[in-house]
mmCIF file of C-alpha atoms (C1' of nucleotides) in Angstrom:
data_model
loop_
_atom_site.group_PDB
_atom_site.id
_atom_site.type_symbol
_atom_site.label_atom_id
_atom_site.label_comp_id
_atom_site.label_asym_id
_atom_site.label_seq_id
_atom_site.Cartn_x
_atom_site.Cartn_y
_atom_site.Cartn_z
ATOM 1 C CA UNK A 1 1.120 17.262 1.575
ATOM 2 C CA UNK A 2 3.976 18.691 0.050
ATOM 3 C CA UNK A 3 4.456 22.740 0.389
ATOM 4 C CA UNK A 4 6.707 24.102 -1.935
ATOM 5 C CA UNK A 5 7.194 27.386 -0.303
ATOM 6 C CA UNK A 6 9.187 25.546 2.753
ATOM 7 C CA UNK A 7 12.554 25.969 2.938
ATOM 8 C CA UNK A 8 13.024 22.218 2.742
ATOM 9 C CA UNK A 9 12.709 21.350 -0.859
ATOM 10 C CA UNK A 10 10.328 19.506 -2.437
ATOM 11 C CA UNK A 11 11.956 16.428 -3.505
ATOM 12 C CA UNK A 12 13.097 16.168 0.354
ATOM 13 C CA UNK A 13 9.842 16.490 1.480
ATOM 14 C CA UNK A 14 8.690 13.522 -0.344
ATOM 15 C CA UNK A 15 11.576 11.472 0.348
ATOM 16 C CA UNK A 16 10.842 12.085 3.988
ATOM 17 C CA UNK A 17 6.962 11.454 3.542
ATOM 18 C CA UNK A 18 8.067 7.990 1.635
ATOM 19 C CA UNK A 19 10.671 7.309 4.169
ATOM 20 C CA UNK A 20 7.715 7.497 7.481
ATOM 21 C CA UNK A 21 5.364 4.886 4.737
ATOM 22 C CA UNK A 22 8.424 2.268 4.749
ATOM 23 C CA UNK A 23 9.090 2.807 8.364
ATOM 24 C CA UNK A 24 5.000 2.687 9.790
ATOM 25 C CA UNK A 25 4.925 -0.192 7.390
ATOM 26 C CA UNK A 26 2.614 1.155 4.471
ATOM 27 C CA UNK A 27 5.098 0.416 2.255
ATOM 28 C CA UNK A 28 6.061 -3.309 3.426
ATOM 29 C CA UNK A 29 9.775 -4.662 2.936
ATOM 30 C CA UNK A 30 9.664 -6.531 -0.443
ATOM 31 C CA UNK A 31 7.184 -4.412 -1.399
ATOM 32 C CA UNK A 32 7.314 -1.774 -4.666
ATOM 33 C CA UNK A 33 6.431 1.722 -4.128
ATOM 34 C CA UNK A 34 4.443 3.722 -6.261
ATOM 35 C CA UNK A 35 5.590 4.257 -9.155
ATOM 36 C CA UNK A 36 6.847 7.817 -10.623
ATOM 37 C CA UNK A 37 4.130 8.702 -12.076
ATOM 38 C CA UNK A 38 1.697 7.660 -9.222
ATOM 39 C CA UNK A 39 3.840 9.903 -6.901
ATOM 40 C CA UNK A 40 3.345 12.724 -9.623
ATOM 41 C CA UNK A 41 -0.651 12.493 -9.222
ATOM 42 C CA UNK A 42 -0.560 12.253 -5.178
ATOM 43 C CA UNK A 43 1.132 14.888 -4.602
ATOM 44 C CA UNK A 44 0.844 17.296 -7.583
ATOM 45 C CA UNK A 45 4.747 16.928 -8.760
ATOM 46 C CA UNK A 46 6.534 16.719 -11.752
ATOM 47 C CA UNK A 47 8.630 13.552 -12.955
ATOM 48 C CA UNK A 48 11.757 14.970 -11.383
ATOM 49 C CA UNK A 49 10.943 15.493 -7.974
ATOM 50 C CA UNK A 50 9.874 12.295 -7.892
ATOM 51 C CA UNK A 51 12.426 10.686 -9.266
ATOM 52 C CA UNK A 52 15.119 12.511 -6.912
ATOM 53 C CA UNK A 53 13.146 11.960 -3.553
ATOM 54 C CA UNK A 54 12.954 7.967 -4.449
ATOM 55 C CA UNK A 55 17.322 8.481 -5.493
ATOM 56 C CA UNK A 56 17.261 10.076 -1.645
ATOM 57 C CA UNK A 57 16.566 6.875 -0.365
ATOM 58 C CA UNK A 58 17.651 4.771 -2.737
ATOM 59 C CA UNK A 59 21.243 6.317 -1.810
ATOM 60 C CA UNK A 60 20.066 5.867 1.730
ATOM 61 C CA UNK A 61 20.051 2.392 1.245
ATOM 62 C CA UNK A 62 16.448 2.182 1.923
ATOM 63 C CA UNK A 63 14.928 1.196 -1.443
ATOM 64 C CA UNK A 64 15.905 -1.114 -4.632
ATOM 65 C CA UNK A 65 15.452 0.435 -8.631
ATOM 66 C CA UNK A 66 15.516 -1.934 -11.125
ATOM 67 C CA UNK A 67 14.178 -0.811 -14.468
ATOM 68 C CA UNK A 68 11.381 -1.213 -16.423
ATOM 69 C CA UNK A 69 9.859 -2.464 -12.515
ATOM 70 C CA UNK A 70 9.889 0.127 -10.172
ATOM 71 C CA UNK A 71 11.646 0.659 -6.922
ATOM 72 C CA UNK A 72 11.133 -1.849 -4.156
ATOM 73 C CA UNK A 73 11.548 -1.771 -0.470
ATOM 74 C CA UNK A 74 14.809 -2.976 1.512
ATOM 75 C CA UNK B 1 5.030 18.166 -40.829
ATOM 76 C CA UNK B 2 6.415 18.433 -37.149
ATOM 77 C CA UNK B 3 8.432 21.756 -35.943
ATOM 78 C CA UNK B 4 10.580 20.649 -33.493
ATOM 79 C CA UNK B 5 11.895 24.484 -32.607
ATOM 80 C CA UNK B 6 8.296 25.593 -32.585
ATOM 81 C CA UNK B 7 6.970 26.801 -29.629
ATOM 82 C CA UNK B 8 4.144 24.415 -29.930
ATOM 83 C CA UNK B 9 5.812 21.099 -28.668
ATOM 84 C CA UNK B 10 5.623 18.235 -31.354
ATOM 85 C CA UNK B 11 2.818 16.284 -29.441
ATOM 86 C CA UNK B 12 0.019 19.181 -29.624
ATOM 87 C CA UNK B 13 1.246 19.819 -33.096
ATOM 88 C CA UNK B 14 0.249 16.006 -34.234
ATOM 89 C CA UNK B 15 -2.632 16.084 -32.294
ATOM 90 C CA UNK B 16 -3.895 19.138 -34.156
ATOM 91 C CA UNK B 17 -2.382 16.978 -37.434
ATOM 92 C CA UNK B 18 -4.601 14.444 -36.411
ATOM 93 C CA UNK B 19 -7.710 16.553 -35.852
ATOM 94 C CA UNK B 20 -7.960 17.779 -39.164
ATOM 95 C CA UNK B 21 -7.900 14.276 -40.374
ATOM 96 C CA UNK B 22 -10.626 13.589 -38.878
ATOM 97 C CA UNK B 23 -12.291 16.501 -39.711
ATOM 98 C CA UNK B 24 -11.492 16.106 -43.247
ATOM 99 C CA UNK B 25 -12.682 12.738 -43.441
ATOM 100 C CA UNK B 26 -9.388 11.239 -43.598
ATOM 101 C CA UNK B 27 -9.875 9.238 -40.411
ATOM 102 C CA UNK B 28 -13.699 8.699 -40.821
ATOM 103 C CA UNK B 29 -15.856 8.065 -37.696
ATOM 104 C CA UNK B 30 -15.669 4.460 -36.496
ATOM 105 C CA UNK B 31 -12.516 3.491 -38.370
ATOM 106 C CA UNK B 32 -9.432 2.501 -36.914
ATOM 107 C CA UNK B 33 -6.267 5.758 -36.213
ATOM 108 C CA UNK B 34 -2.735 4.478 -37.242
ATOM 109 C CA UNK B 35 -1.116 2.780 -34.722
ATOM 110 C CA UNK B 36 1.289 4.766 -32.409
ATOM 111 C CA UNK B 37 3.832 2.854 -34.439
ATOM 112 C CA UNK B 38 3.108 4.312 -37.663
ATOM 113 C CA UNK B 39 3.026 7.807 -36.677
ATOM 114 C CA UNK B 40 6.311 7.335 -35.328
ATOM 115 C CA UNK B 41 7.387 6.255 -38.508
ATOM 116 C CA UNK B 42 5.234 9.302 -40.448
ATOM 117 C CA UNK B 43 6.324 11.533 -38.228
ATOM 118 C CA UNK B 44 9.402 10.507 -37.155
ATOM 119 C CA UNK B 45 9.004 10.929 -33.413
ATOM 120 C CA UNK B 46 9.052 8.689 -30.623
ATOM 121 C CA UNK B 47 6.271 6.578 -28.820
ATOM 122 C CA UNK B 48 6.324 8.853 -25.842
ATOM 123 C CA UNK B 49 5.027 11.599 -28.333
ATOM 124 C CA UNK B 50 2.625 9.580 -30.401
ATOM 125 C CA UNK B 51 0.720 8.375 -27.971
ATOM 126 C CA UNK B 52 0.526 12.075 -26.120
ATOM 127 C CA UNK B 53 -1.372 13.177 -29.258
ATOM 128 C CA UNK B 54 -3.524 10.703 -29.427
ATOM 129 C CA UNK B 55 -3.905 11.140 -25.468
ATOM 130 C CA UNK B 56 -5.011 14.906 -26.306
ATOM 131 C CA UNK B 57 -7.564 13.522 -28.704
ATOM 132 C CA UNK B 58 -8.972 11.081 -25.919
ATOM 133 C CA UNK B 59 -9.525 13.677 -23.913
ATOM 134 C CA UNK B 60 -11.313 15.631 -26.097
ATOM 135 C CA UNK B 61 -13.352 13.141 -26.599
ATOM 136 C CA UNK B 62 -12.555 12.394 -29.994
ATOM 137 C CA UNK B 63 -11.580 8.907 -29.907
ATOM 138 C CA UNK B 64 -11.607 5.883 -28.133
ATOM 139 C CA UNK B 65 -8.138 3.723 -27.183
ATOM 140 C CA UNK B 66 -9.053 0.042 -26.725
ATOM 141 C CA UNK B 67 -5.905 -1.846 -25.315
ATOM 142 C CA UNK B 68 -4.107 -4.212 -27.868
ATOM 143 C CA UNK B 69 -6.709 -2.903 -30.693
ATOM 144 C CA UNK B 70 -6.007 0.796 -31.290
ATOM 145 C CA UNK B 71 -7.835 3.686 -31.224
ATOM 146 C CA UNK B 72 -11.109 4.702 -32.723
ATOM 147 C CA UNK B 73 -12.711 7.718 -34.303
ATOM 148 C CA UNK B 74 -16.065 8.816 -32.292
ATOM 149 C "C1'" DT C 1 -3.926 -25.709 -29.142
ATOM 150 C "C1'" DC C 2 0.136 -23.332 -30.219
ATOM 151 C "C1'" DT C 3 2.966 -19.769 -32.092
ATOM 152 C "C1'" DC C 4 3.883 -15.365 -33.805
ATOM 153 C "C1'" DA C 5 3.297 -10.472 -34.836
ATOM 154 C "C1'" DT C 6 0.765 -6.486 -33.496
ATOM 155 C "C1'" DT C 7 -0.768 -3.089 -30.286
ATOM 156 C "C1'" DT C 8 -1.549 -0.523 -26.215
ATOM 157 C "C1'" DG C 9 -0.135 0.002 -21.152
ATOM 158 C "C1'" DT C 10 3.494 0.697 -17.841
ATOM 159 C "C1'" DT C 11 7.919 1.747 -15.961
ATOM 160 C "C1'" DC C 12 12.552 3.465 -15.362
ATOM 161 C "C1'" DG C 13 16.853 5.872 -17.617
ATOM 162 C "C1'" DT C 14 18.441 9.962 -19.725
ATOM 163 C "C1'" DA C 15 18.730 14.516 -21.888
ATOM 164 C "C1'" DT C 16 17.396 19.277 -23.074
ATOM 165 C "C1'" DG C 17 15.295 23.797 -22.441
ATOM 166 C "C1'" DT C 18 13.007 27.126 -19.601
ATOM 167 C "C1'" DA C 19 11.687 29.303 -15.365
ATOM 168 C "C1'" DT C 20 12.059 30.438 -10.511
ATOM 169 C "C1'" DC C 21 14.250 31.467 -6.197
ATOM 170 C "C1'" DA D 1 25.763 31.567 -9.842
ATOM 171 C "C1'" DG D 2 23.607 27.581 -8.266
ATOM 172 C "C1'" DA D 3 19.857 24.634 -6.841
ATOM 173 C "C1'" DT D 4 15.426 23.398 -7.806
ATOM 174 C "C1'" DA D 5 11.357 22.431 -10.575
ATOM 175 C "C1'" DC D 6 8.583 21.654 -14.628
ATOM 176 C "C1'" DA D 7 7.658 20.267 -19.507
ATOM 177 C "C1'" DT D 8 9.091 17.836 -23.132
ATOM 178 C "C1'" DA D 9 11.341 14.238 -25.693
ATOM 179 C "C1'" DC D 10 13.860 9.943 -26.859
ATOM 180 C "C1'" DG D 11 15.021 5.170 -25.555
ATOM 181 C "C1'" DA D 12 14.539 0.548 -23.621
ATOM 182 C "C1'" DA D 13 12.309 -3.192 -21.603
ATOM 183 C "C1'" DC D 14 8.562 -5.685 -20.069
ATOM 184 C "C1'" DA D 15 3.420 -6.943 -19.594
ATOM 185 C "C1'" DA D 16 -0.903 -8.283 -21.463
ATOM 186 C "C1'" DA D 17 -4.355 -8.972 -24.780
ATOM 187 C "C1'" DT D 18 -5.710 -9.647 -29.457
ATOM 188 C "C1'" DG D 19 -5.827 -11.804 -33.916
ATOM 189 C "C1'" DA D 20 -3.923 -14.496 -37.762
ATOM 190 C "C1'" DG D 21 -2.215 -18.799 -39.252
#
DNA sequence: TCTCATTTGTTCGTATGTATC
DNA sequence: AGATACATACGAACAAATGAG
């Protein structure tokens, strides 16, 4: 899923891969997406780059944080 | 009892801790570990690293968690 | 039945140190 | 030098189940 020889980062690849979920619908508006550590097991990251792809789009506007919950879709 | 400097991080050094207690007979087989809560106080560390060690033990089969009851020496 | 403390499970926020490119 | 990544750690808050009374 994610190659981490590209030339595009990591954390951007996720945020991309997250980003095509929300728009084909996977991850529904209203919805919470999986949670760090899920995103860690999927694709094989640490708890940074997930962190920072889900802060790509929650700086996009795309997706809500609230502590303690998760991050939920816009 | 925990090196925080050491190159072993704190949770493998309480899980080793806790190994020889059971080994010893400290913890005997079928009785109840301390609760992450009081090896945080013991050791003075936080929950994050309390329940790692006891994590490591888990998975080396050594004991058993049960939610809301603790875990068990096998 | 109800309340309260205990205990583990989960989740995000933050910080540090090390390594790699 | 800077960006990126990983491992580790601490904190905080909440959930859920258990057990005592």
């Amino acid at each position: 899923m994610i190659d981490p020889t590209a030339r595009v980062p990591p954390y951007r690849q996720l945020a991309e891969i997250i980003r095509e979920r929300i728009d084909s619908g996977q991850y529904p508006k209203g919805s919470r997406l999986p949670s760090e550590a899920e995103f860690m097991e999927e694709f094989e990251i640490g708890r940074n780059t997930a962190r920072r792809a889900v802060g790509v789009l929650r700086e996009a506007g795309l997706v809500e944080t609230v502590k303690t919950r998760g991050s939920y879709v816009l």
